[in-house]
Coordinates of C-alpha atoms and ligand atoms in Angstrom, one line a residue:
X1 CA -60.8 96.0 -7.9
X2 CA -58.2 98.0 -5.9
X3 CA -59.6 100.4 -3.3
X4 CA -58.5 103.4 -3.0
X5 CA -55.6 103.5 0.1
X6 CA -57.7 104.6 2.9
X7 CA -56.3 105.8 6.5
X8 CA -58.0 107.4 9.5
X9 CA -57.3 109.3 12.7
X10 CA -59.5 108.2 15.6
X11 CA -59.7 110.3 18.4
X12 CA -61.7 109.6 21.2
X13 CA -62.6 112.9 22.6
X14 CA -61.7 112.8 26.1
X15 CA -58.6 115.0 26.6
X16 CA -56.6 117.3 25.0
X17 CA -54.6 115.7 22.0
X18 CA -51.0 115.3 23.0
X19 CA -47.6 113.9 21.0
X20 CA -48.8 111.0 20.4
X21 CA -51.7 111.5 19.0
X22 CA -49.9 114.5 16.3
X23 CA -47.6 111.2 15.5
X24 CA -50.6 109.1 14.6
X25 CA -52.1 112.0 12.5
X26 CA -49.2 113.4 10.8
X27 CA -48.3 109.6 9.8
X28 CA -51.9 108.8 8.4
X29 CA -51.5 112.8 6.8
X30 CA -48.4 111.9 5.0
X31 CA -49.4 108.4 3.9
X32 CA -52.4 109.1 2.9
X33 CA -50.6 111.9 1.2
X34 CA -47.8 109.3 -0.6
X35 CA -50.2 106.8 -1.5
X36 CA -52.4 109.0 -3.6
X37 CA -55.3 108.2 -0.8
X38 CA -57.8 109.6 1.5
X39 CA -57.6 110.6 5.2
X40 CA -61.0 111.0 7.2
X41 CA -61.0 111.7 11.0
X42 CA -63.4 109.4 12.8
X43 CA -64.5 111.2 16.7
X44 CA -65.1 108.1 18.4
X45 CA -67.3 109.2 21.5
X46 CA -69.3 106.4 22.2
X47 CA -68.6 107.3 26.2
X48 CA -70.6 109.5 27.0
X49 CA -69.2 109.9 30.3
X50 CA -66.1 110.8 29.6
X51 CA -66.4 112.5 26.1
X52 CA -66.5 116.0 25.9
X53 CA -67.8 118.7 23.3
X54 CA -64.9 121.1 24.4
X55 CA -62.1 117.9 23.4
X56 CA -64.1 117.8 20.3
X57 CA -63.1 121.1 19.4
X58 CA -59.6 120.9 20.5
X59 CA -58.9 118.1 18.3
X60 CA -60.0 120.1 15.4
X61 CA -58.4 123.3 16.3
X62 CA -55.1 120.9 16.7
X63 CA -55.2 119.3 13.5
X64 CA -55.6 122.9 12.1
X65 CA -52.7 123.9 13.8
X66 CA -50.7 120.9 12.9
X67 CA -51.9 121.9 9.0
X68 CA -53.2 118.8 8.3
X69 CA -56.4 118.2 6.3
X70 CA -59.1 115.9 6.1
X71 CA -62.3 114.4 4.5
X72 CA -65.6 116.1 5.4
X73 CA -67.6 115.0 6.8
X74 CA -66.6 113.8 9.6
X75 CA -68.1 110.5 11.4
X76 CA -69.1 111.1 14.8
X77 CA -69.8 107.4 16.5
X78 CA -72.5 108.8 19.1
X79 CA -74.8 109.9 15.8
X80 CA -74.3 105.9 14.3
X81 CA -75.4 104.1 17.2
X82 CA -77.6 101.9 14.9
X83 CA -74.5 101.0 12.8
X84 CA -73.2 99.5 16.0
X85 CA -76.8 97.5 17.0
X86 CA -76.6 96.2 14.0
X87 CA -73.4 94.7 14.1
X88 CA -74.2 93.5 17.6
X89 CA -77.2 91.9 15.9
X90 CA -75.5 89.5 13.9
X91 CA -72.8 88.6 16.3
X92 CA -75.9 88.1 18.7
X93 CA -77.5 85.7 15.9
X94 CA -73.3 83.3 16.6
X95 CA -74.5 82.5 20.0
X96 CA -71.4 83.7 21.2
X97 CA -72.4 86.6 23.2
X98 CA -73.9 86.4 26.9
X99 CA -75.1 88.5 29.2
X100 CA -72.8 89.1 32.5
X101 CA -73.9 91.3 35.6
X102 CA -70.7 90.9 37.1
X103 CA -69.4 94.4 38.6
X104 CA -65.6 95.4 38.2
X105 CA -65.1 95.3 41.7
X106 CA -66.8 91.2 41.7
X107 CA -64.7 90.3 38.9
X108 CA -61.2 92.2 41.2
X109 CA -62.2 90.6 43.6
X110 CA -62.9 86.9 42.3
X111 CA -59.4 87.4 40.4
X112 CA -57.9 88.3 43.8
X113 CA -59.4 84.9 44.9
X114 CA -57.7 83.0 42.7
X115 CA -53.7 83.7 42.7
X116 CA -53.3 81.6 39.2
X117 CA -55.9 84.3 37.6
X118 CA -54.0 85.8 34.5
X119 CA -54.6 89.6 33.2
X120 CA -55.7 90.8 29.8
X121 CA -52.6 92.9 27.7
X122 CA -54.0 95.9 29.4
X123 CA -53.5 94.8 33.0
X124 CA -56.8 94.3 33.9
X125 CA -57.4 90.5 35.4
X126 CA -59.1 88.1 33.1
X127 CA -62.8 87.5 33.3
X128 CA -63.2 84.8 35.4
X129 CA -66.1 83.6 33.7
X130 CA -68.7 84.3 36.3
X131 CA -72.0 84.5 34.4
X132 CA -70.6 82.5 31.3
X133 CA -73.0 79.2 31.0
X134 CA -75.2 81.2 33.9
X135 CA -79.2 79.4 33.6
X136 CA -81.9 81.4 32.0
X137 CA -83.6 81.5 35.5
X138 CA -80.7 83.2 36.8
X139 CA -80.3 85.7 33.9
X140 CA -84.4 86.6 33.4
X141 CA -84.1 87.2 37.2
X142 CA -81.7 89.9 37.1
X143 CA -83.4 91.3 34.3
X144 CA -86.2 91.6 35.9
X145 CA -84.9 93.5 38.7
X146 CA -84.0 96.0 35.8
X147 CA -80.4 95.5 36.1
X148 CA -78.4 95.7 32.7
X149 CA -75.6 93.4 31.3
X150 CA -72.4 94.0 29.6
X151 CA -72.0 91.4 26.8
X152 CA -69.1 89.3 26.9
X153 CA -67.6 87.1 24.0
X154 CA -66.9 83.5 24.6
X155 CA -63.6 83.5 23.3
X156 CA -63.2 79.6 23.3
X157 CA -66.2 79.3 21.1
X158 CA -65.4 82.3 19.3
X159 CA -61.8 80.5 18.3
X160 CA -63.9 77.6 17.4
X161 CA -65.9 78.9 15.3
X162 CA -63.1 80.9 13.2
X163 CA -61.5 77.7 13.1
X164 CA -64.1 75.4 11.8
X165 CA -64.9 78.4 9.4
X166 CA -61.3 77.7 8.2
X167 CA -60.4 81.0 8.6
X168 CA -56.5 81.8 9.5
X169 CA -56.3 84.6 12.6
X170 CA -53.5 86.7 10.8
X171 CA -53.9 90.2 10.0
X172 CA -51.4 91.8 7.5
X173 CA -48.6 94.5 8.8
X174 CA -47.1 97.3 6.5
X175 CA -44.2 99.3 7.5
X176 CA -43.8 102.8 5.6
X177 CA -41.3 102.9 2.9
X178 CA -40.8 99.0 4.8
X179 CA -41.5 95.4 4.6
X180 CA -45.2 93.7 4.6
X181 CA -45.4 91.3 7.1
X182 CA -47.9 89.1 8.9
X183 CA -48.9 88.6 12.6
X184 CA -50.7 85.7 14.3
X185 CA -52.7 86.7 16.6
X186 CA -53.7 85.7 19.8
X187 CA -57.1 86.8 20.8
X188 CA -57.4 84.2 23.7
X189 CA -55.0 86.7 26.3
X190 CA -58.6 89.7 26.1
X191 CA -60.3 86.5 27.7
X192 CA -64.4 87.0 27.0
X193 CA -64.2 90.4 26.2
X194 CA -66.8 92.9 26.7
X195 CA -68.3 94.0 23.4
X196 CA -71.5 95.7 24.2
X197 CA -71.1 97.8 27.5
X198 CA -74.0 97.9 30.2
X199 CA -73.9 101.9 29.5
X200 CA -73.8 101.5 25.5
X201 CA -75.0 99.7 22.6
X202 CA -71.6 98.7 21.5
X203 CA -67.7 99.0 23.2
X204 CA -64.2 100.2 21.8
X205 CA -63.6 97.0 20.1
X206 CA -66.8 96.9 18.3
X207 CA -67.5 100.4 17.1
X208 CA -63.6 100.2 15.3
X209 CA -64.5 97.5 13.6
X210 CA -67.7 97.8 12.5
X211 CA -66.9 101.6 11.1
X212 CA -63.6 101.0 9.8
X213 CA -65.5 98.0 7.6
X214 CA -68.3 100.6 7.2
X215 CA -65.6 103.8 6.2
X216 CA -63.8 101.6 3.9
X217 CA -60.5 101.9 5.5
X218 CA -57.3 100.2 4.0
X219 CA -54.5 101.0 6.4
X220 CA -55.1 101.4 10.1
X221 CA -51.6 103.3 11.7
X222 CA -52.0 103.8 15.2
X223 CA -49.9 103.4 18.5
X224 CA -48.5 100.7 20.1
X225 CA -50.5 100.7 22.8
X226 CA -53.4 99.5 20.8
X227 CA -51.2 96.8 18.9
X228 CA -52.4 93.9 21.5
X229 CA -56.0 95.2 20.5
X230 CA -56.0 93.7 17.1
X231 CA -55.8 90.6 17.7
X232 CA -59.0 91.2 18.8
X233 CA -60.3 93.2 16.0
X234 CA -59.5 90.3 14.3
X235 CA -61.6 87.9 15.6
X236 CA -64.8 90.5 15.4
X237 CA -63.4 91.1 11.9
X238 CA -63.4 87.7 11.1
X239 CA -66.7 86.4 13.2
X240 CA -68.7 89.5 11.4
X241 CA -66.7 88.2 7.6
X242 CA -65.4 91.9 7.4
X243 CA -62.8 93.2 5.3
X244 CA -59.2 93.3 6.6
X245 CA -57.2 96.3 6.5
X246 CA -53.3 96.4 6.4
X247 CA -51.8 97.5 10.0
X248 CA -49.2 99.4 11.5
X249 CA -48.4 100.6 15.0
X250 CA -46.3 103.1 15.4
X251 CA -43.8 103.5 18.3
X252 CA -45.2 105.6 21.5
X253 CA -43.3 109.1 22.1
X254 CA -42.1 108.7 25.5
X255 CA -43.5 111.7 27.6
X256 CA -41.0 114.4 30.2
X257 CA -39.5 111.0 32.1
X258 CA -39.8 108.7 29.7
X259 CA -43.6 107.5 30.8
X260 CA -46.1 106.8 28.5
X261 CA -48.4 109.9 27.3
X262 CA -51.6 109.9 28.5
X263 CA -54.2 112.9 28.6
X264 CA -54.0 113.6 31.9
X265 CA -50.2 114.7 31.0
X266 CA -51.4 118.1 30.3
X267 CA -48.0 120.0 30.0
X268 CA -47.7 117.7 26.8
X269 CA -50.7 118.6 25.4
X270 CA -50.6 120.1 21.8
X271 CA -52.5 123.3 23.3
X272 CA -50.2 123.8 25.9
X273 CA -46.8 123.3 23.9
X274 CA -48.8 125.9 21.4
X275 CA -49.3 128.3 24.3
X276 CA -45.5 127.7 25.2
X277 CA -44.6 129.0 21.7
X278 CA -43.7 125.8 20.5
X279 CA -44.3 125.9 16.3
X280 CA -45.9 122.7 14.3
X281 CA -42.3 122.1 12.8
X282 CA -41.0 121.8 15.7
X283 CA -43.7 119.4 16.8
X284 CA -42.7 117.0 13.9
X285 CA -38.8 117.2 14.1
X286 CA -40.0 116.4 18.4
X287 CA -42.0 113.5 16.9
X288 CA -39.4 112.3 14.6
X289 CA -36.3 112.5 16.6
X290 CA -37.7 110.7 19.0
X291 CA -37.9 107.5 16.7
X292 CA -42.0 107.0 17.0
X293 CA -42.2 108.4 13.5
X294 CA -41.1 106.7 10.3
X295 CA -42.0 108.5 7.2
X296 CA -40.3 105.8 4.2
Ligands
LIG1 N1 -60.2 106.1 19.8 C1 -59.0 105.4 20.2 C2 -58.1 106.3 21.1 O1 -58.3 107.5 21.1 C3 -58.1 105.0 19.0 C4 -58.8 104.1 18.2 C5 -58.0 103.5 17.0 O2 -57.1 104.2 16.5 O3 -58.3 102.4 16.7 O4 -57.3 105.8 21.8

């Protein structure tokens, strides 16, 4: 049976939206639009420190403005946390998750220790494996002195285990009004990723999985600067047998001297270029002129 082309915009709300968040919405808008399929918004504020009710708002008000529409309703992650323990339940039952105490500022510092010590695509150094094979003595002891873990993956086993399943890490690319592709992927450079935080019953990685599995979603367009994250995604995908959607990633808009946006970029923030008189058309000729939008 074909599903029914699915896409979603997935804001975390922890900032105003800026350009490059109106690219990734107008894009999933229009495709969803072509491809006689659905577009739902997905607030993903599972941190609850730096997720705010006003940002929530914004986005909405922003999509308004941009005149997009959407599905209702609209999936808040904070009100699914069992969604997530559950998923975390049967990666739990793999054996591949274990418990690390291991502060950031331990793991900088062991990476700082060790000059060969590689970094994960988003800079930070790779998880140097502290607490992985750490004795059940040494884990029930820091338990007991109420401290809480993070979960890490054990990516070796992880790959092991997709391979002796016989399952090809690939995830399949579409390009609009483009090719279809294919990518192999390369989970190994996130190291043993967290995937259940110390502050949360599931992480970034986990929650996007599990609800685009649980949301039905077919095609997944987001920015660049998440590409590297698939390959992750794919390995969860694969470990929790979840269906795979098609994938793009879109090119980043480049922000007043050519840096990456970011949130804290206010002056590029949808509400301020609104405030500066800037119209929604002009947002979208912006967007496309600057090559990160490719409507086919
Ligand atoms: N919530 C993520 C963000 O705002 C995006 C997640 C996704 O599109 O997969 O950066």
């Amino acid at each position: 049976m074909q599903l029914r082309p699915t896409f979603r915009f997935a804001p975390s709300p922890t900032g105003r939206l800026h350009l490059g968040h109106a690219c990734s919405a107008i894009l999933n808008h229009e495709l969803a639009r072509s491809m006689g399929g659905r577009l739902i918004v997905r607030i993903e504020d599972i941190d609850r420190e730096r997720c705010r009710e006003e940002y929530v708002h914004g986005i909405f008000e922003d999509l308004h403005w941009l005149g997009l529409d959407w599905e209702r309703p609209v999936r808040r992650q904070s009100e699914h946390l069992d969604d997530f323990r559950a998923a975390w339940a049967r990666l739990e039952a793999t054996g591949l998750l274990y418990p690390c105490f291991a502060t950031r500022k331990e793991i900088e510092q062991a990476a700082a220790a060790d000059a060969s010590c590689a970094h994960d695509p988003d800079g930070s150094p790779l998880y140097p494996g502290v607490w992985r094979g750490a004795s059940a003595p040494s884990v029930a002891a820091r338990l007991a002195a109420g401290d809480k873990p993070a979960l890490r993956l054990d990516m070796a086993k992880a790959l092991h285990v997709a391979r002796n399943r016989g399952i090809d890490l690939v995830y399949p690319t579409f390009t609009p009004g483009g090719a279809d592709g294919l990518v192999i992927t390369r989970p190994e450079h996130w190291g043993d990723a967290v995937i259940v935080r110390k502050e949360a019953p599931t992480s970034y990685h986990l929650s996007v999985v599990a609800d685009d599995a649980l949301q039905g979603i077919t095609h997944v367009v987001r920015g660049r600067d998440l590409e590297a994250a698939t390959d992750l995604h794919r390995l969860l995908q694969a470990l929790l047998d979840l269906p795979l959607p098609h994938y793009h990633h879109h090119g980043l808009i480049p922000g007043p001297s050519g840096l990456k946006l970011s949130k804290s970029l206010n002056d590029q923030s949808l509400a301020s270029l609104r405030a500066a008189g800037v119209t929604p058309l002009q947002v979208r000729e912006r967007i496309g002129s600057t090559g990160g939008l490719s409507f086919g």
